[in-house]
mmCIF file of C-alpha atoms in Angstrom:
data_model
loop_
_atom_site.group_PDB
_atom_site.id
_atom_site.type_symbol
_atom_site.label_atom_id
_atom_site.label_comp_id
_atom_site.label_asym_id
_atom_site.label_seq_id
_atom_site.Cartn_x
_atom_site.Cartn_y
_atom_site.Cartn_z
ATOM 1 C CA MET A 1 -9.165 -35.340 -15.862
ATOM 2 C CA PRO A 2 -5.594 -35.548 -14.382
ATOM 3 C CA LEU A 3 -5.287 -36.401 -10.702
ATOM 4 C CA PRO A 4 -3.873 -33.776 -8.283
ATOM 5 C CA ARG A 5 -0.130 -34.213 -8.064
ATOM 6 C CA LEU A 6 2.041 -34.063 -4.919
ATOM 7 C CA ASP A 7 5.576 -33.318 -5.971
ATOM 8 C CA HIS A 8 8.436 -35.272 -4.474
ATOM 9 C CA ARG A 9 9.824 -32.720 -2.035
ATOM 10 C CA ALA A 10 6.359 -31.887 -0.724
ATOM 11 C CA ALA A 11 5.552 -35.566 -0.347
ATOM 12 C CA ARG A 12 8.725 -36.235 1.598
ATOM 13 C CA ARG A 13 8.131 -33.168 3.831
ATOM 14 C CA LEU A 14 4.544 -34.225 4.547
ATOM 15 C CA PHE A 15 5.544 -37.813 5.252
ATOM 16 C CA LEU A 16 8.267 -36.789 7.709
ATOM 17 C CA HIS A 17 5.954 -34.406 9.518
ATOM 18 C CA ARG A 18 3.342 -37.130 9.922
ATOM 19 C CA HIS A 19 6.041 -39.354 11.414
ATOM 20 C CA GLY A 20 7.326 -36.759 13.937
ATOM 21 C CA LEU A 21 10.605 -36.149 12.042
ATOM 22 C CA GLY A 22 9.654 -32.888 10.260
ATOM 23 C CA GLN A 23 9.668 -30.956 13.510
ATOM 24 C CA ALA A 24 12.486 -29.965 15.898
ATOM 25 C CA PRO A 25 13.142 -32.837 18.315
ATOM 26 C CA VAL A 26 12.174 -31.118 21.565
ATOM 27 C CA GLY A 27 10.001 -32.031 24.546
ATOM 28 C CA PRO A 28 10.426 -33.804 27.889
ATOM 29 C CA GLY A 29 10.074 -37.269 26.395
ATOM 30 C CA ARG A 30 8.196 -38.743 29.361
ATOM 31 C CA GLY A 31 4.682 -38.883 30.763
ATOM 32 C CA ALA A 32 1.906 -37.345 28.690
ATOM 33 C CA ASP A 33 4.343 -35.941 26.132
ATOM 34 C CA LEU A 34 5.807 -39.380 25.406
ATOM 35 C CA LEU A 35 2.362 -40.938 25.249
ATOM 36 C CA ASP A 36 1.363 -38.271 22.702
ATOM 37 C CA VAL A 37 4.345 -39.162 20.567
ATOM 38 C CA ILE A 38 3.293 -42.801 20.504
ATOM 39 C CA LYS A 39 -0.314 -41.888 19.831
ATOM 40 C CA ASP A 40 0.785 -39.770 16.875
ATOM 41 C CA LEU A 41 2.881 -42.640 15.478
ATOM 42 C CA GLY A 42 0.177 -45.203 16.198
ATOM 43 C CA PHE A 43 2.565 -47.666 17.810
ATOM 44 C CA VAL A 44 6.283 -48.172 18.445
ATOM 45 C CA GLN A 45 7.887 -51.383 17.205
ATOM 46 C CA ILE A 46 9.810 -53.535 19.700
ATOM 47 C CA ASP A 47 13.056 -55.269 18.852
ATOM 48 C CA SER A 48 15.573 -57.108 20.998
ATOM 49 C CA ILE A 49 18.813 -56.143 19.247
ATOM 50 C CA ASN A 50 20.812 -53.737 21.454
ATOM 51 C CA THR A 51 24.030 -52.850 19.681
ATOM 52 C CA VAL A 52 23.512 -49.182 20.632
ATOM 53 C CA ALA A 53 19.912 -49.069 21.863
ATOM 54 C CA ARG A 54 16.797 -51.177 21.237
ATOM 55 C CA ALA A 55 14.617 -50.105 18.323
ATOM 56 C CA HIS A 56 11.741 -48.732 20.393
ATOM 57 C CA ASP A 57 14.116 -46.624 22.464
ATOM 58 C CA LEU A 58 15.906 -45.221 19.370
ATOM 59 C CA ILE A 59 12.605 -44.472 17.633
ATOM 60 C CA LEU A 60 11.469 -42.386 20.591
ATOM 61 C CA PHE A 61 14.901 -40.773 21.153
ATOM 62 C CA ALA A 62 15.003 -39.525 17.529
ATOM 63 C CA ARG A 63 11.884 -37.525 18.279
ATOM 64 C CA ARG A 64 12.590 -36.663 21.952
ATOM 65 C CA PRO A 65 16.351 -36.636 22.779
ATOM 66 C CA ALA A 66 15.413 -36.205 26.446
ATOM 67 C CA TYR A 67 13.770 -39.635 26.384
ATOM 68 C CA ARG A 68 15.107 -42.466 28.508
ATOM 69 C CA PRO A 69 13.865 -46.100 28.570
ATOM 70 C CA ALA A 70 12.522 -45.748 32.096
ATOM 71 C CA ALA A 71 9.846 -43.367 30.803
ATOM 72 C CA LEU A 72 8.467 -45.987 28.373
ATOM 73 C CA LYS A 73 8.599 -48.667 31.062
ATOM 74 C CA ARG A 74 6.522 -46.414 33.400
ATOM 75 C CA LEU A 75 3.827 -45.855 30.757
ATOM 76 C CA TYR A 76 3.718 -49.535 29.993
ATOM 77 C CA GLU A 77 4.103 -51.305 33.321
ATOM 78 C CA THR A 78 2.904 -48.800 35.925
ATOM 79 C CA ASP A 79 0.503 -46.362 34.316
ATOM 80 C CA ARG A 80 -0.935 -49.099 31.991
ATOM 81 C CA VAL A 81 -1.567 -46.584 29.206
ATOM 82 C CA LEU A 82 0.195 -48.859 26.669
ATOM 83 C CA PHE A 83 -0.309 -52.465 25.813
ATOM 84 C CA GLU A 84 1.840 -54.840 23.875
ATOM 85 C CA HIS A 85 0.647 -56.772 20.904
ATOM 86 C CA TRP A 86 1.220 -57.500 17.231
ATOM 87 C CA THR A 87 0.993 -55.220 14.223
ATOM 88 C CA HIS A 88 3.392 -56.255 11.442
ATOM 89 C CA ASP A 89 5.623 -57.124 14.370
ATOM 90 C CA ALA A 90 5.638 -56.895 18.186
ATOM 91 C CA ALA A 91 4.724 -53.374 19.243
ATOM 92 C CA MET A 92 3.598 -51.142 22.039
ATOM 93 C CA LEU A 93 0.300 -49.388 21.387
ATOM 94 C CA PRO A 94 -1.935 -46.891 23.253
ATOM 95 C CA VAL A 95 -4.303 -48.925 25.407
ATOM 96 C CA THR A 96 -7.238 -46.950 24.030
ATOM 97 C CA GLN A 97 -6.823 -48.935 20.798
ATOM 98 C CA PHE A 98 -7.349 -52.232 22.601
ATOM 99 C CA PRO A 99 -11.012 -52.662 21.538
ATOM 100 C CA HIS A 100 -9.908 -52.717 17.849
ATOM 101 C CA TRP A 101 -7.526 -55.576 18.551
ATOM 102 C CA GLN A 102 -10.541 -57.758 19.413
ATOM 103 C CA LEU A 103 -10.858 -58.336 15.666
ATOM 104 C CA ARG A 104 -7.229 -59.428 15.547
ATOM 105 C CA PHE A 105 -7.765 -61.825 18.466
ATOM 106 C CA ARG A 106 -10.711 -63.479 16.718
ATOM 107 C CA ARG A 107 -8.964 -63.822 13.395
ATOM 108 C CA ASP A 108 -5.752 -65.139 14.927
ATOM 109 C CA ALA A 109 -7.585 -67.724 17.019
ATOM 110 C CA ASP A 110 -8.286 -69.905 13.922
ATOM 111 C CA ARG A 111 -5.402 -68.775 11.779
ATOM 112 C CA LEU A 112 -2.653 -69.496 14.277
ATOM 113 C CA LYS A 113 -4.191 -72.743 15.453
ATOM 114 C CA THR A 114 -4.062 -74.097 11.932
ATOM 115 C CA ARG A 115 -0.656 -72.695 11.162
ATOM 116 C CA TRP A 116 0.953 -73.715 14.441
ATOM 117 C CA ARG A 117 -0.552 -77.158 14.338
ATOM 118 C CA ASP A 118 1.477 -77.774 11.177
ATOM 119 C CA TRP A 119 4.562 -76.624 13.076
ATOM 120 C CA GLN A 120 4.001 -78.155 16.524
ATOM 121 C CA GLY A 121 1.946 -81.172 15.560
ATOM 122 C CA HIS A 122 -1.549 -82.305 16.576
ATOM 123 C CA GLY A 123 -2.343 -82.002 20.214
ATOM 124 C CA PHE A 124 -0.332 -78.848 20.843
ATOM 125 C CA GLU A 125 -3.562 -77.205 22.047
ATOM 126 C CA ASP A 126 -3.614 -79.574 25.057
ATOM 127 C CA ARG A 127 -1.420 -77.127 27.008
ATOM 128 C CA PHE A 128 -3.795 -74.128 26.591
ATOM 129 C CA THR A 129 -6.102 -74.893 29.516
ATOM 130 C CA PRO A 130 -3.391 -75.967 32.035
ATOM 131 C CA VAL A 131 -1.242 -72.934 31.194
ATOM 132 C CA LEU A 132 -4.202 -70.613 31.557
ATOM 133 C CA GLN A 133 -5.167 -72.128 34.842
ATOM 134 C CA HIS A 134 -1.607 -71.829 36.126
ATOM 135 C CA VAL A 135 -1.542 -68.111 35.364
ATOM 136 C CA ARG A 136 -5.011 -67.732 36.983
ATOM 137 C CA ASP A 137 -3.750 -69.464 40.190
ATOM 138 C CA HIS A 138 -0.210 -68.137 40.428
ATOM 139 C CA GLY A 139 -0.191 -64.754 38.729
ATOM 140 C CA PRO A 140 2.188 -63.376 36.094
ATOM 141 C CA VAL A 141 4.622 -65.854 34.503
ATOM 142 C CA THR A 142 7.441 -65.974 31.967
ATOM 143 C CA SER A 143 8.085 -68.867 29.652
ATOM 144 C CA SER A 144 11.083 -69.853 31.831
ATOM 145 C CA ASP A 145 8.600 -70.625 34.672
ATOM 146 C CA PHE A 146 7.648 -73.683 32.684
ATOM 147 C CA GLY A 147 10.954 -75.501 32.614
ATOM 148 C CA GLY A 148 12.229 -79.008 33.142
ATOM 149 C CA ASP A 149 11.537 -81.701 30.553
ATOM 150 C CA GLU A 150 9.600 -79.314 28.289
ATOM 151 C CA LYS A 151 12.780 -77.522 27.313
ATOM 152 C CA LYS A 152 14.820 -80.565 26.373
ATOM 153 C CA GLY A 153 15.671 -80.426 22.671
ATOM 154 C CA CYS A 154 14.717 -76.727 22.303
ATOM 155 C CA SER A 155 17.550 -74.927 20.649
ATOM 156 C CA GLY A 156 16.448 -71.482 19.585
ATOM 157 C CA TRP A 157 14.000 -68.608 20.081
ATOM 158 C CA TRP A 158 11.517 -70.103 17.571
ATOM 159 C CA ASP A 159 12.061 -73.683 18.904
ATOM 160 C CA TRP A 160 9.417 -73.176 21.649
ATOM 161 C CA HIS A 161 8.546 -75.698 24.270
ATOM 162 C CA PRO A 162 4.787 -76.570 24.416
ATOM 163 C CA SER A 163 3.989 -74.134 27.304
ATOM 164 C CA LYS A 164 5.816 -71.268 25.599
ATOM 165 C CA THR A 165 3.676 -71.983 22.503
ATOM 166 C CA ALA A 166 0.533 -71.967 24.669
ATOM 167 C CA LEU A 167 1.541 -68.661 26.296
ATOM 168 C CA GLU A 168 2.102 -67.002 22.928
ATOM 169 C CA TYR A 169 -1.160 -68.380 21.486
ATOM 170 C CA LEU A 170 -3.155 -67.194 24.549
ATOM 171 C CA TRP A 171 -1.500 -63.777 24.251
ATOM 172 C CA ARG A 172 -2.027 -63.478 20.547
ATOM 173 C CA THR A 173 -5.728 -64.375 20.910
ATOM 174 C CA GLY A 174 -6.445 -62.115 23.873
ATOM 175 C CA ALA A 175 -6.822 -64.384 26.892
ATOM 176 C CA LEU A 176 -3.424 -63.251 28.221
ATOM 177 C CA SER A 177 -1.716 -59.876 28.044
ATOM 178 C CA VAL A 178 1.920 -59.034 28.436
ATOM 179 C CA THR A 179 2.247 -57.151 31.676
ATOM 180 C CA GLY A 180 5.898 -56.195 31.240
ATOM 181 C CA ARG A 181 9.284 -57.597 30.407
ATOM 182 C CA THR A 182 12.193 -58.903 32.525
ATOM 183 C CA GLY A 183 15.226 -58.134 30.490
ATOM 184 C CA PHE A 184 13.555 -58.819 27.166
ATOM 185 C CA GLN A 185 11.458 -61.783 28.344
ATOM 186 C CA LYS A 186 7.704 -61.298 28.370
ATOM 187 C CA ARG A 187 5.647 -61.574 31.556
ATOM 188 C CA TYR A 188 2.162 -62.801 30.934
ATOM 189 C CA ASP A 189 -0.949 -62.319 33.030
ATOM 190 C CA LEU A 190 -4.674 -62.648 32.560
ATOM 191 C CA THR A 191 -6.004 -59.890 30.372
ATOM 192 C CA GLU A 192 -8.702 -59.185 32.921
ATOM 193 C CA ARG A 193 -5.953 -58.240 35.378
ATOM 194 C CA VAL A 194 -4.070 -55.988 32.964
ATOM 195 C CA ILE A 195 -6.595 -54.203 30.720
ATOM 196 C CA ASP A 196 -9.355 -51.991 32.133
ATOM 197 C CA GLU A 197 -12.752 -53.604 32.101
ATOM 198 C CA THR A 198 -14.365 -50.821 30.057
ATOM 199 C CA LEU A 199 -11.890 -51.411 27.237
ATOM 200 C CA ARG A 200 -12.210 -55.151 27.450
ATOM 201 C CA GLN A 201 -15.988 -55.001 27.276
ATOM 202 C CA THR A 202 -16.182 -52.576 24.442
ATOM 203 C CA ALA A 203 -17.658 -54.636 21.583
ATOM 204 C CA LEU A 204 -16.994 -53.260 18.078
ATOM 205 C CA ALA A 205 -18.363 -54.639 14.841
ATOM 206 C CA ALA A 206 -15.725 -55.679 12.341
ATOM 207 C CA GLU A 207 -16.816 -52.789 10.119
ATOM 208 C CA GLU A 208 -16.061 -50.284 12.828
ATOM 209 C CA THR A 209 -12.514 -51.595 13.232
ATOM 210 C CA ILE A 210 -11.961 -51.792 9.454
ATOM 211 C CA ALA A 211 -13.010 -48.126 9.071
ATOM 212 C CA TRP A 212 -10.926 -47.006 12.059
ATOM 213 C CA ALA A 213 -7.831 -48.913 10.919
ATOM 214 C CA ALA A 214 -7.893 -47.651 7.338
ATOM 215 C CA SER A 215 -8.653 -44.076 8.366
ATOM 216 C CA ALA A 216 -6.175 -43.949 11.207
ATOM 217 C CA ALA A 217 -3.417 -45.386 8.975
ATOM 218 C CA LEU A 218 -4.075 -42.737 6.307
ATOM 219 C CA ASP A 219 -3.896 -39.943 8.891
ATOM 220 C CA ARG A 220 -0.533 -41.195 10.104
ATOM 221 C CA MET A 221 1.014 -41.510 6.618
ATOM 222 C CA GLY A 222 -0.555 -38.559 4.792
ATOM 223 C CA PHE A 223 -0.934 -40.563 1.589
ATOM 224 C CA ALA A 224 -0.957 -44.280 0.924
ATOM 225 C CA THR A 225 -2.053 -47.054 -1.394
ATOM 226 C CA ALA A 226 -4.679 -49.570 -0.274
ATOM 227 C CA LYS A 227 -1.922 -52.095 0.448
ATOM 228 C CA GLU A 228 -0.002 -49.630 2.572
ATOM 229 C CA LEU A 229 -3.170 -48.872 4.547
ATOM 230 C CA ALA A 230 -3.832 -52.579 5.137
ATOM 231 C CA ASP A 231 -0.201 -53.235 6.107
ATOM 232 C CA PHE A 232 0.047 -50.360 8.648
ATOM 233 C CA TRP A 233 -1.685 -52.119 11.522
ATOM 234 C CA ASP A 234 -1.921 -55.541 9.841
ATOM 235 C CA ILE A 235 -5.370 -56.196 11.334
ATOM 236 C CA ILE A 236 -7.531 -55.750 8.219
ATOM 237 C CA THR A 237 -7.285 -57.295 4.757
ATOM 238 C CA LEU A 238 -6.451 -55.686 1.457
ATOM 239 C CA ALA A 239 -9.995 -56.396 0.162
ATOM 240 C CA GLU A 240 -11.507 -54.726 3.246
ATOM 241 C CA THR A 241 -9.292 -51.713 2.750
ATOM 242 C CA ARG A 242 -10.237 -51.376 -0.876
ATOM 243 C CA ASP A 243 -13.900 -51.497 0.045
ATOM 244 C CA TRP A 244 -13.362 -48.837 2.682
ATOM 245 C CA ALA A 245 -11.464 -46.607 0.257
ATOM 246 C CA GLY A 246 -14.185 -46.885 -2.392
ATOM 247 C CA ALA A 247 -16.832 -45.871 0.102
ATOM 248 C CA ALA A 248 -14.676 -43.060 1.475
ATOM 249 C CA LEU A 249 -14.102 -41.756 -2.043
ATOM 250 C CA ALA A 250 -17.843 -41.743 -2.671
ATOM 251 C CA ARG A 251 -18.418 -39.755 0.550
ATOM 252 C CA GLY A 252 -15.712 -37.262 -0.277
ATOM 253 C CA GLU A 253 -13.624 -38.214 2.731
ATOM 254 C CA VAL A 254 -10.620 -39.082 0.623
ATOM 255 C CA ILE A 255 -9.377 -38.323 -2.843
ATOM 256 C CA GLU A 256 -6.964 -39.993 -5.255
ATOM 257 C CA ILE A 257 -3.747 -38.192 -6.030
ATOM 258 C CA GLU A 258 -0.447 -38.870 -7.831
ATOM 259 C CA VAL A 259 2.633 -38.845 -5.629
ATOM 260 C CA GLU A 260 5.892 -38.142 -7.339
ATOM 261 C CA SER A 261 8.668 -40.597 -6.458
ATOM 262 C CA ARG A 262 12.325 -39.565 -6.191
ATOM 263 C CA ASP A 263 12.905 -40.815 -9.710
ATOM 264 C CA GLY A 264 10.103 -38.641 -11.027
ATOM 265 C CA SER A 265 7.639 -41.483 -11.619
ATOM 266 C CA PRO A 266 4.068 -41.031 -10.373
ATOM 267 C CA ARG A 267 2.265 -43.380 -7.977
ATOM 268 C CA ARG A 268 -1.443 -43.283 -7.235
ATOM 269 C CA ALA A 269 -2.425 -42.957 -3.637
ATOM 270 C CA PHE A 270 -5.342 -42.067 -1.360
ATOM 271 C CA ALA A 271 -5.143 -38.854 0.683
ATOM 272 C CA ARG A 272 -7.379 -36.400 2.475
ATOM 273 C CA PRO A 273 -8.927 -33.638 0.308
ATOM 274 C CA ASP A 274 -6.762 -30.892 1.830
ATOM 275 C CA VAL A 275 -3.485 -32.785 1.430
ATOM 276 C CA LEU A 276 -1.927 -30.454 -1.191
ATOM 277 C CA ALA A 277 -2.710 -27.286 0.833
ATOM 278 C CA GLU A 278 -1.336 -28.926 3.998
ATOM 279 C CA ALA A 279 1.892 -30.007 2.292
ATOM 280 C CA ALA A 280 2.375 -26.529 0.847
ATOM 281 C CA GLY A 281 2.078 -24.936 4.278
ATOM 282 C CA LEU A 282 4.608 -27.115 6.058
ATOM 283 C CA SER A 283 7.973 -25.724 7.165
ATOM 284 C CA PRO A 284 11.133 -27.497 6.025
ATOM 285 C CA ALA A 285 12.377 -30.259 8.290
ATOM 286 C CA PRO A 286 15.131 -29.067 10.693
ATOM 287 C CA GLY A 287 18.684 -29.514 9.439
ATOM 288 C CA ARG A 288 19.745 -31.434 12.527
ATOM 289 C CA LEU A 289 21.278 -34.826 11.850
ATOM 290 C CA ARG A 290 19.520 -37.757 13.518
ATOM 291 C CA VAL A 291 20.366 -41.461 13.898
ATOM 292 C CA LEU A 292 17.356 -43.584 13.070
ATOM 293 C CA SER A 293 16.500 -47.136 13.922
ATOM 294 C CA PRO A 294 16.362 -49.498 10.963
ATOM 295 C CA PHE A 295 12.785 -50.100 12.191
ATOM 296 C CA ASP A 296 11.790 -46.461 12.389
ATOM 297 C CA PRO A 297 8.201 -46.155 11.108
ATOM 298 C CA ALA A 298 9.337 -43.699 8.470
ATOM 299 C CA LEU A 299 11.629 -46.340 6.944
ATOM 300 C CA ARG A 300 10.061 -49.675 7.880
ATOM 301 C CA ASP A 301 8.431 -50.059 4.431
ATOM 302 C CA ARG A 302 11.628 -50.519 2.402
ATOM 303 C CA ALA A 303 9.924 -50.055 -0.978
ATOM 304 C CA ARG A 304 8.414 -46.752 0.157
ATOM 305 C CA ALA A 305 11.741 -45.594 1.636
ATOM 306 C CA LEU A 306 13.347 -46.252 -1.808
ATOM 307 C CA ARG A 307 10.617 -44.277 -3.604
ATOM 308 C CA LEU A 308 10.568 -41.289 -1.183
ATOM 309 C CA PHE A 309 14.259 -41.062 -0.145
ATOM 310 C CA GLY A 310 16.129 -43.095 -2.739
ATOM 311 C CA PHE A 311 17.251 -45.153 0.303
ATOM 312 C CA ASP A 312 17.826 -48.850 -0.445
ATOM 313 C CA TYR A 313 18.144 -50.631 2.887
ATOM 314 C CA ARG A 314 18.470 -54.220 3.897
ATOM 315 C CA ILE A 315 18.931 -55.641 7.393
ATOM 316 C CA GLU A 316 22.063 -57.780 7.244
ATOM 317 C CA VAL A 317 21.712 -59.420 10.649
ATOM 318 C CA PHE A 318 21.087 -62.795 9.080
ATOM 319 C CA VAL A 319 23.632 -62.325 6.234
ATOM 320 C CA PRO A 320 26.910 -64.142 6.786
ATOM 321 C CA ALA A 321 29.631 -61.558 7.709
ATOM 322 C CA PRO A 322 31.736 -62.080 4.555
ATOM 323 C CA LYS A 323 28.689 -61.453 2.390
ATOM 324 C CA ARG A 324 27.530 -58.209 4.099
ATOM 325 C CA LYS A 325 27.631 -55.056 2.019
ATOM 326 C CA TYR A 326 27.608 -52.823 5.088
ATOM 327 C CA GLY A 327 27.347 -54.358 8.534
ATOM 328 C CA TYR A 328 25.425 -56.431 11.032
ATOM 329 C CA TYR A 329 23.087 -53.661 12.152
ATOM 330 C CA VAL A 330 23.597 -50.355 10.354
ATOM 331 C CA PHE A 331 21.737 -47.167 11.298
ATOM 332 C CA PRO A 332 20.314 -44.718 8.769
ATOM 333 C CA LEU A 333 21.284 -41.030 9.159
ATOM 334 C CA LEU A 334 18.576 -38.415 8.525
ATOM 335 C CA GLU A 335 19.499 -34.784 7.905
ATOM 336 C CA GLY A 336 16.609 -32.424 7.166
ATOM 337 C CA ASP A 337 14.436 -34.372 4.758
ATOM 338 C CA ARG A 338 17.215 -36.563 3.267
ATOM 339 C CA ILE A 339 18.868 -39.764 4.282
ATOM 340 C CA VAL A 340 22.525 -38.783 3.956
ATOM 341 C CA GLY A 341 24.278 -41.911 5.058
ATOM 342 C CA ARG A 342 24.374 -45.080 7.159
ATOM 343 C CA ILE A 343 26.608 -45.807 10.108
ATOM 344 C CA ASP A 344 27.953 -49.000 11.665
ATOM 345 C CA MET A 345 28.596 -48.593 15.370
ATOM 346 C CA LYS A 346 28.277 -50.413 18.668
ATOM 347 C CA ALA A 347 28.216 -49.513 22.349
ATOM 348 C CA ASP A 348 31.150 -51.114 24.165
ATOM 349 C CA ARG A 349 29.713 -50.735 27.623
ATOM 350 C CA ALA A 350 32.669 -52.455 29.268
ATOM 351 C CA ALA A 351 35.013 -49.812 27.849
ATOM 352 C CA ASP A 352 32.416 -46.964 28.252
ATOM 353 C CA LEU A 353 32.706 -46.189 24.545
ATOM 354 C CA LEU A 354 30.477 -45.828 21.481
ATOM 355 C CA ARG A 355 32.681 -47.317 18.744
ATOM 356 C CA VAL A 356 32.065 -46.100 15.187
ATOM 357 C CA THR A 357 33.345 -48.722 12.748
ATOM 358 C CA ALA A 358 32.283 -47.297 9.409
ATOM 359 C CA LEU A 359 30.115 -44.614 7.786
ATOM 360 C CA TRP A 360 28.929 -44.644 4.188
ATOM 361 C CA PRO A 361 27.571 -41.398 2.709
ATOM 362 C CA GLU A 362 24.590 -41.949 0.364
ATOM 363 C CA PRO A 363 25.273 -41.383 -3.376
ATOM 364 C CA GLY A 364 25.691 -37.697 -4.163
ATOM 365 C CA ILE A 365 26.339 -36.720 -0.492
ATOM 366 C CA ARG A 366 29.647 -34.991 0.350
ATOM 367 C CA TRP A 367 30.817 -35.607 3.901
ATOM 368 C CA THR A 368 31.756 -32.033 4.742
ATOM 369 C CA ALA A 369 33.204 -30.637 7.975
ATOM 370 C CA PRO A 370 29.878 -29.039 9.005
ATOM 371 C CA ARG A 371 28.083 -32.370 8.399
ATOM 372 C CA GLN A 372 30.727 -34.192 10.474
ATOM 373 C CA ALA A 373 30.186 -31.658 13.288
ATOM 374 C CA ARG A 374 26.473 -32.354 13.191
ATOM 375 C CA LEU A 375 27.155 -36.093 13.310
ATOM 376 C CA GLU A 376 29.482 -35.707 16.291
ATOM 377 C CA ALA A 377 26.925 -33.638 18.138
ATOM 378 C CA GLU A 378 24.243 -36.284 17.576
ATOM 379 C CA LEU A 379 26.532 -39.111 18.632
ATOM 380 C CA ALA A 380 27.418 -37.201 21.799
ATOM 381 C CA ARG A 381 23.693 -36.991 22.579
ATOM 382 C CA LEU A 382 23.317 -40.705 21.732
ATOM 383 C CA THR A 383 25.959 -41.773 24.242
ATOM 384 C CA ARG A 384 23.501 -40.803 27.073
ATOM 385 C CA LEU A 385 20.903 -43.219 25.650
ATOM 386 C CA ALA A 386 23.502 -45.952 25.014
ATOM 387 C CA GLY A 387 24.914 -45.663 28.508
ATOM 388 C CA VAL A 388 28.510 -44.823 27.557
ATOM 389 C CA ALA A 389 30.758 -41.764 28.015
ATOM 390 C CA GLU A 390 32.660 -41.217 24.772
ATOM 391 C CA VAL A 391 32.685 -41.754 20.992
ATOM 392 C CA THR A 392 35.619 -43.222 19.129
ATOM 393 C CA PHE A 393 36.153 -43.576 15.386
ATOM 394 C CA ALA A 394 38.053 -46.524 13.956
ATOM 395 C CA ASN A 395 40.760 -46.035 11.397
ATOM 396 C CA GLY A 396 39.295 -45.739 7.937
ATOM 397 C CA TRP A 397 35.770 -45.258 9.274
ATOM 398 C CA LEU A 398 34.657 -42.918 6.457
ATOM 399 C CA ARG A 399 33.939 -45.095 3.416
ATOM 400 C CA VAL A 400 33.666 -42.628 0.481
ATOM 401 C CA PRO A 401 32.790 -44.305 -2.835
ATOM 402 C CA GLY A 402 35.678 -44.282 -5.227
#
């Protein structure tokens, strides 16, 4: 018997709605409203690059244009309703999820010790106890508080001195928590002084976290393969996800469907039983044009972005400038339910300008006057997040394929 089939446009609409991009971008973007956005997404990825705005700020701005970074800082550092840890990358998560990260702490304790011993050499664990005691005695610290001879010979962000390695290990395994950031530098403190005792003392069996992680990932994506479910939080294995999916299928909690890709090819995925009815009832995504972060959760999985949107994206930060196809840090442009282009721009804060260097429409997209007006309206909104007053376009900025 053929599987139920979700056609391409319906799949794209559902996916965008589940990621907060299928609705009009309205709301105060602070307090409980902002926390709800992050809960709906599951987490918001953190990134240090600030050519226009940092990734987490742009992710939230795309859904709430009234958002400003101070609102996230308050939730994180004052209200303590978010905590920072690792999914597929550094992220801020609702603190109510903290009990599920206990499984991550346990698994990382052995995995990282083995892996980092190969990198740092035997004996690197000798700094764990002194660093932990220092934090206990003196309160929150940054890695720069451990200076002097330890830093000699360290040349890059991954070339950590021994105490920095200890801080990261103790954070990744749960003894320390990040209590905030100074600039973009983490401040570490004892987890018992950062996370509420009830959350810290909630003991969950591995099976509970596995079920939660797979189910919560599916609810945030709408449809997914077992690998996509495992990769979403990156705290459970593919084998564990497959076992969960098999049991959930038997209980009738999920079904298997075929999802049509942009090229028409089908791909099997898991979904909730009412997925086709839900997708059919969704309104079209608003026609407003939005600038997205390259790390937006809707586009983070590059293979899925290619299947759903026909959008082939590569971060070129580490590509030598002469070999770049587009630019150092190029932003996708979403209009309705389509990626219509990518834009290279940078905030020149000394000159109070947002400088647009180049824009490339996606194949098949005509850059019309109405579309340009929508872009200019979005860039005008974006200047408030970037902290500049005006937008300028360089000569030859529109790169239309010949």
